[in-house]
Short mmCIF file of C-alpha atoms in Angstrom, two decimals:
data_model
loop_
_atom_site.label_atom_id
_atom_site.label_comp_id
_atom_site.label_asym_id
_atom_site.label_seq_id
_atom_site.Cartn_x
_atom_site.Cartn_y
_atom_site.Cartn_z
CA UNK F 99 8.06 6.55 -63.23
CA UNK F 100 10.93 5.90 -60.72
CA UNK F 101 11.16 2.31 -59.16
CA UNK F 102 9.26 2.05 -55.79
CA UNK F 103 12.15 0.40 -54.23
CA UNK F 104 14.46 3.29 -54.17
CA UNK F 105 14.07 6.23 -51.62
CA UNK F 106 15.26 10.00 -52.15
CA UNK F 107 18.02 11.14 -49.82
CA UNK F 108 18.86 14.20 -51.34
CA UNK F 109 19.22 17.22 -51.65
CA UNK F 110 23.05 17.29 -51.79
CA UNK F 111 24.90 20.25 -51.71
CA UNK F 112 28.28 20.60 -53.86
CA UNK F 113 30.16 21.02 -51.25
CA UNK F 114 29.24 17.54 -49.40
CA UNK F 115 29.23 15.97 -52.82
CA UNK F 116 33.14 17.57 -52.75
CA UNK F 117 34.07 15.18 -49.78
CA UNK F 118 32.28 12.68 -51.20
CA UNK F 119 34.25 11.89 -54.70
CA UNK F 120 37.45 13.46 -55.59
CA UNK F 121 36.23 16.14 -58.32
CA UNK F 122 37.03 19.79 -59.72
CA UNK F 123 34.58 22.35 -60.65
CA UNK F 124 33.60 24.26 -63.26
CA UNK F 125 30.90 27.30 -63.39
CA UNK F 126 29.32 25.77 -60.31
CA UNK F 127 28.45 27.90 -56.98
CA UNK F 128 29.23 27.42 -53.64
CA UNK F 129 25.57 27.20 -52.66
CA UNK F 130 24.16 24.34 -55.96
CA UNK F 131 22.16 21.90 -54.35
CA UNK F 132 21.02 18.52 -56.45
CA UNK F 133 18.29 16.58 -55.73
CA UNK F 134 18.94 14.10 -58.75
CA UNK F 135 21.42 11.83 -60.63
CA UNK F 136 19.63 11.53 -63.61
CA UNK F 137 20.65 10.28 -67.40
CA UNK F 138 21.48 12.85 -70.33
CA UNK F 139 18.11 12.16 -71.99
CA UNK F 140 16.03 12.98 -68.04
CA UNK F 141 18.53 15.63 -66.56
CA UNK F 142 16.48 19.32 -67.50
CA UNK F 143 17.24 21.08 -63.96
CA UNK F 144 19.80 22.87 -62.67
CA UNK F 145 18.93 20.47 -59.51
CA UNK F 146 20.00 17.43 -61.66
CA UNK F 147 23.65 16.17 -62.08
CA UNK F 148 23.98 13.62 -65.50
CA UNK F 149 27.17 12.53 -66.54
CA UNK F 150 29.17 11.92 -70.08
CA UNK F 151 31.30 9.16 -70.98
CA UNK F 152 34.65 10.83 -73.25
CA UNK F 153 33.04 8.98 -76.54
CA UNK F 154 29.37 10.04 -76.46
CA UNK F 155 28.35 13.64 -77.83
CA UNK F 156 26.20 15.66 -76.70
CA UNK F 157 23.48 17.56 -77.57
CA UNK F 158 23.53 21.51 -76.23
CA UNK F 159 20.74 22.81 -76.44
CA UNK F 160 18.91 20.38 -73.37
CA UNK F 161 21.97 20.63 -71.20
CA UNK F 162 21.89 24.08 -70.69
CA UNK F 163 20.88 23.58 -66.88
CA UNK F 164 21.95 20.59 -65.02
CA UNK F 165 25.70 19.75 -64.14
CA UNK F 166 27.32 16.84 -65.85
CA UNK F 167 29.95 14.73 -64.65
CA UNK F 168 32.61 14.32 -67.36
CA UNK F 169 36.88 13.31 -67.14
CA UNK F 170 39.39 16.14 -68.08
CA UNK F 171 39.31 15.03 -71.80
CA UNK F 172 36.20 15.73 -72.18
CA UNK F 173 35.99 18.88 -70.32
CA UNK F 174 38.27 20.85 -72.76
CA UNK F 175 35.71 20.05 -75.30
CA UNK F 176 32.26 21.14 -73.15
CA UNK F 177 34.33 23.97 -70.69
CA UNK F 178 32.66 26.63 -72.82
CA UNK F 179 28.80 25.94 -72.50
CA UNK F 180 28.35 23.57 -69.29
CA UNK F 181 28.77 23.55 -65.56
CA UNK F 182 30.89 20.72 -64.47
CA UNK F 183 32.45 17.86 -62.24
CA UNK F 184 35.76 16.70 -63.34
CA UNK F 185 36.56 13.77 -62.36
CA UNK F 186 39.00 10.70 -62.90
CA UNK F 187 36.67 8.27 -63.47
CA UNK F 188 32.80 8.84 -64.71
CA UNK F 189 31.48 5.27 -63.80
CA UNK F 190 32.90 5.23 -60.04
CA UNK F 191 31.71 8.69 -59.48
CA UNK F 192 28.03 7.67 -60.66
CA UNK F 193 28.35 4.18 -58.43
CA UNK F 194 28.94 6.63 -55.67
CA UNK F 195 26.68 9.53 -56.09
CA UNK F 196 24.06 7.00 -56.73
CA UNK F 197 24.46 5.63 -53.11
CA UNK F 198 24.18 9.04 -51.80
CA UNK F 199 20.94 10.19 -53.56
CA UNK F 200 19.54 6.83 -53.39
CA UNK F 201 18.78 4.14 -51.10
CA UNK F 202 16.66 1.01 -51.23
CA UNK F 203 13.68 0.93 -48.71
#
């Protein structure tokens, strides 16, 4: 159950989410929209974007759809399987995106 204090202001497109935080992409297409920044163990859409810090693993096989926001280290290890946002700096970028899909009421 999500917290009653928080309203939805997505979708999001990738390419607003582009001038939003300083990213590159990987496998992703022009027209992706996201309604959700959710956590690796909620994120099962391809309408969710989760996120990866360079010392956690993953696990493959329920990550097949959503996007995940990772840095460039970890992007030469998850290139092969995922779609991605590159990014510099995995905590900003979630402080960020959060304010953009999220709002309190």
């Amino acid at each position: 159950m999500k917290p009653s204090f928080f309203k939805k202001l997505g979708p999001l497109n990738i390419n607003q989410i582009k001038k939003i935080i300083n990213c590159e992409t990987h496998s992703i297409e022009n027209n992706t929209e996201y309604y959700e920044l959710a956590s690796l163990k909620t994120a099962t859409k391809s309408t969710d974007i989760t996120f990866v810090y360079d010392n956690e693993k993953l696990i493959p096989k329920t990550l097949k759809e959503p996007t995940i926001i990772c840095t460039k280290q970890k992007y030469n290890e998850l290139k092969n399987n995922f779609k991605l946002l590159i990014v510099e700096d995995v905590q900003k970028t979630i402080a960020i995106l959060s304010n953009c899909f999220y709002r309190e009421l």
